[in-house]
């Protein structure tokens, strides 16, 4: 086994990082990447990361030649072009736009979930903006309802960028917002998630609290 040639700014609690890690596992590339752990929030940036990503957001990927790639969508695209197996992001055609749109919906669930998390843990309780929190939670609920109604067959068909992204979004909702009890209203999505959670790539990338 050769030494890792890339470094990934990483935290196991980040669903965006997890997408990258799951893709690495699914495509057999996990040994190519060294992990640089970061602990950060919007109000406490990571000083090392800032040199590579002025936004101080993870994930960011440092390539052997010094090139920096972010955000998670760009990293997934890059890594999916570095292996010889079947692509996990369709290269062209209507499948490409559909699968990327499902992945984008999942990213939106992550974004809203992270916003809620930051509001709840970083701001004093008396400053919490309840209307805004509810609006973020509504985004999550609506996105999950759409997946339940329209996307189960597509998610089941193969474990690609769309399915990886949805699985990581659900894992994060479970981690940070179990109060949403999303399984109660989305039983098919819950059954699908139960199945894919058993994949080695998902088991190997469980958040370490
Ligand atoms: O916003 C910040 O300054 C720090 N936050 C992050 O870096 C989060 C970590 S999830 N990452 C993103 O927001 C990346 C979003 C980007 N569009 C992408 O990569 O796709 C932290 C979750 C937690 O701690 O609970």
mmCIF file with all atom_site columns, N, CA and C in Angstrom, residues 15 108-121 132-133 136-137 140-141 144 169-183:
data_model
loop_
_atom_site.group_PDB
_atom_site.id
_atom_site.type_symbol
_atom_site.label_atom_id
_atom_site.label_alt_id
_atom_site.label_comp_id
_atom_site.label_asym_id
_atom_site.label_entity_id
_atom_site.label_seq_id
_atom_site.pdbx_PDB_ins_code
_atom_site.Cartn_x
_atom_site.Cartn_y
_atom_site.Cartn_z
_atom_site.occupancy
_atom_site.B_iso_or_equiv
_atom_site.pdbx_formal_charge
_atom_site.auth_seq_id
_atom_site.auth_comp_id
_atom_site.auth_asym_id
_atom_site.auth_atom_id
_atom_site.pdbx_PDB_model_num
ATOM 1   N N  . UNK A 1 15  ? -21.761 16.037 7.794  1.00 0.00 ? 15  UNK A N  1
ATOM 2   C CA . UNK A 1 15  ? -22.364 15.209 6.742  1.00 0.00 ? 15  UNK A CA 1
ATOM 3   C C  . UNK A 1 15  ? -21.736 15.469 5.375  1.00 0.00 ? 15  UNK A C  1
ATOM 4   N N  . UNK A 1 108 ? -29.268 20.391 0.634  1.00 0.00 ? 108 UNK A N  1
ATOM 5   C CA . UNK A 1 108 ? -30.137 21.407 1.241  1.00 0.00 ? 108 UNK A CA 1
ATOM 6   C C  . UNK A 1 108 ? -30.644 20.969 2.613  1.00 0.00 ? 108 UNK A C  1
ATOM 7   N N  . UNK A 1 109 ? -30.921 19.678 2.743  1.00 0.00 ? 109 UNK A N  1
ATOM 8   C CA . UNK A 1 109 ? -31.308 19.152 4.066  1.00 0.00 ? 109 UNK A CA 1
ATOM 9   C C  . UNK A 1 109 ? -30.151 19.340 5.047  1.00 0.00 ? 109 UNK A C  1
ATOM 10  N N  . UNK A 1 110 ? -28.949 19.047 4.571  1.00 0.00 ? 110 UNK A N  1
ATOM 11  C CA . UNK A 1 110 ? -27.762 19.234 5.436  1.00 0.00 ? 110 UNK A CA 1
ATOM 12  C C  . UNK A 1 110 ? -27.593 20.710 5.795  1.00 0.00 ? 110 UNK A C  1
ATOM 13  N N  . UNK A 1 111 ? -27.708 21.582 4.803  1.00 0.00 ? 111 UNK A N  1
ATOM 14  C CA . UNK A 1 111 ? -27.528 23.020 5.064  1.00 0.00 ? 111 UNK A CA 1
ATOM 15  C C  . UNK A 1 111 ? -28.516 23.501 6.133  1.00 0.00 ? 111 UNK A C  1
ATOM 16  N N  . UNK A 1 112 ? -29.785 23.148 5.946  1.00 0.00 ? 112 UNK A N  1
ATOM 17  C CA . UNK A 1 112 ? -30.805 23.606 6.902  1.00 0.00 ? 112 UNK A CA 1
ATOM 18  C C  . UNK A 1 112 ? -30.543 23.003 8.282  1.00 0.00 ? 112 UNK A C  1
ATOM 19  N N  . UNK A 1 113 ? -30.143 21.745 8.295  1.00 0.00 ? 113 UNK A N  1
ATOM 20  C CA . UNK A 1 113 ? -29.878 21.078 9.579  1.00 0.00 ? 113 UNK A CA 1
ATOM 21  C C  . UNK A 1 113 ? -28.690 21.704 10.295 1.00 0.00 ? 113 UNK A C  1
ATOM 22  N N  . UNK A 1 114 ? -27.657 22.061 9.535  1.00 0.00 ? 114 UNK A N  1
ATOM 23  C CA . UNK A 1 114 ? -26.484 22.700 10.147 1.00 0.00 ? 114 UNK A CA 1
ATOM 24  C C  . UNK A 1 114 ? -26.848 24.103 10.639 1.00 0.00 ? 114 UNK A C  1
ATOM 25  N N  . UNK A 1 115 ? -27.675 24.820 9.867  1.00 0.00 ? 115 UNK A N  1
ATOM 26  C CA . UNK A 1 115 ? -28.117 26.155 10.316 1.00 0.00 ? 115 UNK A CA 1
ATOM 27  C C  . UNK A 1 115 ? -28.843 26.066 11.658 1.00 0.00 ? 115 UNK A C  1
ATOM 28  N N  . UNK A 1 116 ? -29.743 25.102 11.753 1.00 0.00 ? 116 UNK A N  1
ATOM 29  C CA . UNK A 1 116 ? -30.491 24.930 13.009 1.00 0.00 ? 116 UNK A CA 1
ATOM 30  C C  . UNK A 1 116 ? -29.523 24.595 14.144 1.00 0.00 ? 116 UNK A C  1
ATOM 31  N N  . UNK A 1 117 ? -28.605 23.701 13.858 1.00 0.00 ? 117 UNK A N  1
ATOM 32  C CA . UNK A 1 117 ? -27.628 23.307 14.873 1.00 0.00 ? 117 UNK A CA 1
ATOM 33  C C  . UNK A 1 117 ? -26.836 24.526 15.376 1.00 0.00 ? 117 UNK A C  1
ATOM 34  N N  . UNK A 1 118 ? -26.340 25.333 14.448 1.00 0.00 ? 118 UNK A N  1
ATOM 35  C CA . UNK A 1 118 ? -25.540 26.491 14.842 1.00 0.00 ? 118 UNK A CA 1
ATOM 36  C C  . UNK A 1 118 ? -26.374 27.486 15.640 1.00 0.00 ? 118 UNK A C  1
ATOM 37  N N  . UNK A 1 119 ? -27.599 27.720 15.182 1.00 0.00 ? 119 UNK A N  1
ATOM 38  C CA . UNK A 1 119 ? -28.453 28.670 15.914 1.00 0.00 ? 119 UNK A CA 1
ATOM 39  C C  . UNK A 1 119 ? -28.675 28.186 17.359 1.00 0.00 ? 119 UNK A C  1
ATOM 40  N N  . UNK A 1 120 ? -28.892 26.879 17.489 1.00 0.00 ? 120 UNK A N  1
ATOM 41  C CA . UNK A 1 120 ? -29.213 26.351 18.828 1.00 0.00 ? 120 UNK A CA 1
ATOM 42  C C  . UNK A 1 120 ? -28.001 26.300 19.748 1.00 0.00 ? 120 UNK A C  1
ATOM 43  N N  . UNK A 1 121 ? -26.815 26.002 19.192 1.00 0.00 ? 121 UNK A N  1
ATOM 44  C CA . UNK A 1 121 ? -25.666 25.826 20.095 1.00 0.00 ? 121 UNK A CA 1
ATOM 45  C C  . UNK A 1 121 ? -24.767 27.050 20.178 1.00 0.00 ? 121 UNK A C  1
ATOM 46  N N  . UNK A 1 132 ? -37.313 31.624 12.291 1.00 0.00 ? 132 UNK A N  1
ATOM 47  C CA . UNK A 1 132 ? -36.266 31.196 11.360 1.00 0.00 ? 132 UNK A CA 1
ATOM 48  C C  . UNK A 1 132 ? -35.950 29.715 11.556 1.00 0.00 ? 132 UNK A C  1
ATOM 49  N N  . UNK A 1 133 ? -35.877 29.301 12.824 1.00 0.00 ? 133 UNK A N  1
ATOM 50  C CA . UNK A 1 133 ? -35.640 27.879 13.112 1.00 0.00 ? 133 UNK A CA 1
ATOM 51  C C  . UNK A 1 133 ? -36.749 27.017 12.510 1.00 0.00 ? 133 UNK A C  1
ATOM 52  N N  . UNK A 1 136 ? -36.380 26.696 8.765  1.00 0.00 ? 136 UNK A N  1
ATOM 53  C CA . UNK A 1 136 ? -35.344 25.723 8.384  1.00 0.00 ? 136 UNK A CA 1
ATOM 54  C C  . UNK A 1 136 ? -35.861 24.291 8.556  1.00 0.00 ? 136 UNK A C  1
ATOM 55  N N  . UNK A 1 137 ? -36.565 24.075 9.668  1.00 0.00 ? 137 UNK A N  1
ATOM 56  C CA . UNK A 1 137 ? -37.106 22.718 9.897  1.00 0.00 ? 137 UNK A CA 1
ATOM 57  C C  . UNK A 1 137 ? -38.135 22.370 8.824  1.00 0.00 ? 137 UNK A C  1
ATOM 58  N N  . UNK A 1 140 ? -36.466 21.064 5.785  1.00 0.00 ? 140 UNK A N  1
ATOM 59  C CA . UNK A 1 140 ? -36.072 19.655 5.962  1.00 0.00 ? 140 UNK A CA 1
ATOM 60  C C  . UNK A 1 140 ? -37.287 18.747 5.754  1.00 0.00 ? 140 UNK A C  1
ATOM 61  N N  . UNK A 1 141 ? -38.396 19.112 6.400  1.00 0.00 ? 141 UNK A N  1
ATOM 62  C CA . UNK A 1 141 ? -39.598 18.260 6.303  1.00 0.00 ? 141 UNK A CA 1
ATOM 63  C C  . UNK A 1 141 ? -40.090 18.169 4.867  1.00 0.00 ? 141 UNK A C  1
ATOM 64  N N  . UNK A 1 144 ? -37.739 15.963 2.747  1.00 0.00 ? 144 UNK A N  1
ATOM 65  C CA . UNK A 1 144 ? -37.901 14.542 3.069  1.00 0.00 ? 144 UNK A CA 1
ATOM 66  C C  . UNK A 1 144 ? -39.211 14.007 2.495  1.00 0.00 ? 144 UNK A C  1
ATOM 67  N N  . UNK A 1 169 ? -27.332 12.840 4.654  1.00 0.00 ? 169 UNK A N  1
ATOM 68  C CA . UNK A 1 169 ? -28.244 13.848 5.215  1.00 0.00 ? 169 UNK A CA 1
ATOM 69  C C  . UNK A 1 169 ? -29.096 13.228 6.325  1.00 0.00 ? 169 UNK A C  1
ATOM 70  N N  . UNK A 1 170 ? -29.618 12.026 6.083  1.00 0.00 ? 170 UNK A N  1
ATOM 71  C CA . UNK A 1 170 ? -30.458 11.371 7.103  1.00 0.00 ? 170 UNK A CA 1
ATOM 72  C C  . UNK A 1 170 ? -29.631 11.039 8.346  1.00 0.00 ? 170 UNK A C  1
ATOM 73  N N  . UNK A 1 171 ? -28.398 10.619 8.129  1.00 0.00 ? 171 UNK A N  1
ATOM 74  C CA . UNK A 1 171 ? -27.525 10.330 9.270  1.00 0.00 ? 171 UNK A CA 1
ATOM 75  C C  . UNK A 1 171 ? -27.310 11.571 10.122 1.00 0.00 ? 171 UNK A C  1
ATOM 76  N N  . UNK A 1 172 ? -27.197 12.704 9.458  1.00 0.00 ? 172 UNK A N  1
ATOM 77  C CA . UNK A 1 172 ? -26.976 13.948 10.211 1.00 0.00 ? 172 UNK A CA 1
ATOM 78  C C  . UNK A 1 172 ? -28.255 14.397 10.932 1.00 0.00 ? 172 UNK A C  1
ATOM 79  N N  . UNK A 1 173 ? -29.395 14.244 10.298 1.00 0.00 ? 173 UNK A N  1
ATOM 80  C CA . UNK A 1 173 ? -30.658 14.589 10.977 1.00 0.00 ? 173 UNK A CA 1
ATOM 81  C C  . UNK A 1 173 ? -30.804 13.716 12.230 1.00 0.00 ? 173 UNK A C  1
ATOM 82  N N  . UNK A 1 174 ? -30.482 12.447 12.099 1.00 0.00 ? 174 UNK A N  1
ATOM 83  C CA . UNK A 1 174 ? -30.529 11.567 13.281 1.00 0.00 ? 174 UNK A CA 1
ATOM 84  C C  . UNK A 1 174 ? -29.577 12.044 14.374 1.00 0.00 ? 174 UNK A C  1
ATOM 85  N N  . UNK A 1 175 ? -28.382 12.465 13.951 1.00 0.00 ? 175 UNK A N  1
ATOM 86  C CA . UNK A 1 175 ? -27.356 12.870 14.923 1.00 0.00 ? 175 UNK A CA 1
ATOM 87  C C  . UNK A 1 175 ? -27.758 14.138 15.672 1.00 0.00 ? 175 UNK A C  1
ATOM 88  N N  . UNK A 1 176 ? -28.185 15.151 14.937 1.00 0.00 ? 176 UNK A N  1
ATOM 89  C CA . UNK A 1 176 ? -28.399 16.475 15.542 1.00 0.00 ? 176 UNK A CA 1
ATOM 90  C C  . UNK A 1 176 ? -29.850 16.796 15.844 1.00 0.00 ? 176 UNK A C  1
ATOM 91  N N  . UNK A 1 177 ? -30.775 16.193 15.098 1.00 0.00 ? 177 UNK A N  1
ATOM 92  C CA . UNK A 1 177 ? -32.183 16.578 15.248 1.00 0.00 ? 177 UNK A CA 1
ATOM 93  C C  . UNK A 1 177 ? -33.120 15.374 15.363 1.00 0.00 ? 177 UNK A C  1
ATOM 94  N N  . UNK A 1 178 ? -32.836 14.484 16.324 1.00 0.00 ? 178 UNK A N  1
ATOM 95  C CA . UNK A 1 178 ? -33.725 13.322 16.478 1.00 0.00 ? 178 UNK A CA 1
ATOM 96  C C  . UNK A 1 178 ? -35.151 13.744 16.819 1.00 0.00 ? 178 UNK A C  1
ATOM 97  N N  . UNK A 1 179 ? -35.292 14.953 17.382 1.00 0.00 ? 179 UNK A N  1
ATOM 98  C CA . UNK A 1 179 ? -36.626 15.467 17.728 1.00 0.00 ? 179 UNK A CA 1
ATOM 99  C C  . UNK A 1 179 ? -37.537 15.586 16.509 1.00 0.00 ? 179 UNK A C  1
ATOM 100 N N  . UNK A 1 180 ? -36.966 15.664 15.311 1.00 0.00 ? 180 UNK A N  1
ATOM 101 C CA . UNK A 1 180 ? -37.810 15.786 14.115 1.00 0.00 ? 180 UNK A CA 1
ATOM 102 C C  . UNK A 1 180 ? -38.595 14.501 13.824 1.00 0.00 ? 180 UNK A C  1
ATOM 103 N N  . UNK A 1 181 ? -38.109 13.377 14.349 1.00 0.00 ? 181 UNK A N  1
ATOM 104 C CA . UNK A 1 181 ? -38.798 12.088 14.200 1.00 0.00 ? 181 UNK A CA 1
ATOM 105 C C  . UNK A 1 181 ? -39.252 11.847 12.758 1.00 0.00 ? 181 UNK A C  1
ATOM 106 N N  . UNK A 1 182 ? -38.309 11.987 11.852 1.00 0.00 ? 182 UNK A N  1
ATOM 107 C CA . UNK A 1 182 ? -38.638 11.967 10.422 1.00 0.00 ? 182 UNK A CA 1
ATOM 108 C C  . UNK A 1 182 ? -39.168 10.616 9.955  1.00 0.00 ? 182 UNK A C  1
ATOM 109 N N  . UNK A 1 183 ? -38.841 9.539  10.679 1.00 0.00 ? 183 UNK A N  1
ATOM 110 C CA . UNK A 1 183 ? -39.307 8.212  10.246 1.00 0.00 ? 183 UNK A CA 1
ATOM 111 C C  . UNK A 1 183 ? -40.834 8.090  10.338 1.00 0.00 ? 183 UNK A C  1
#
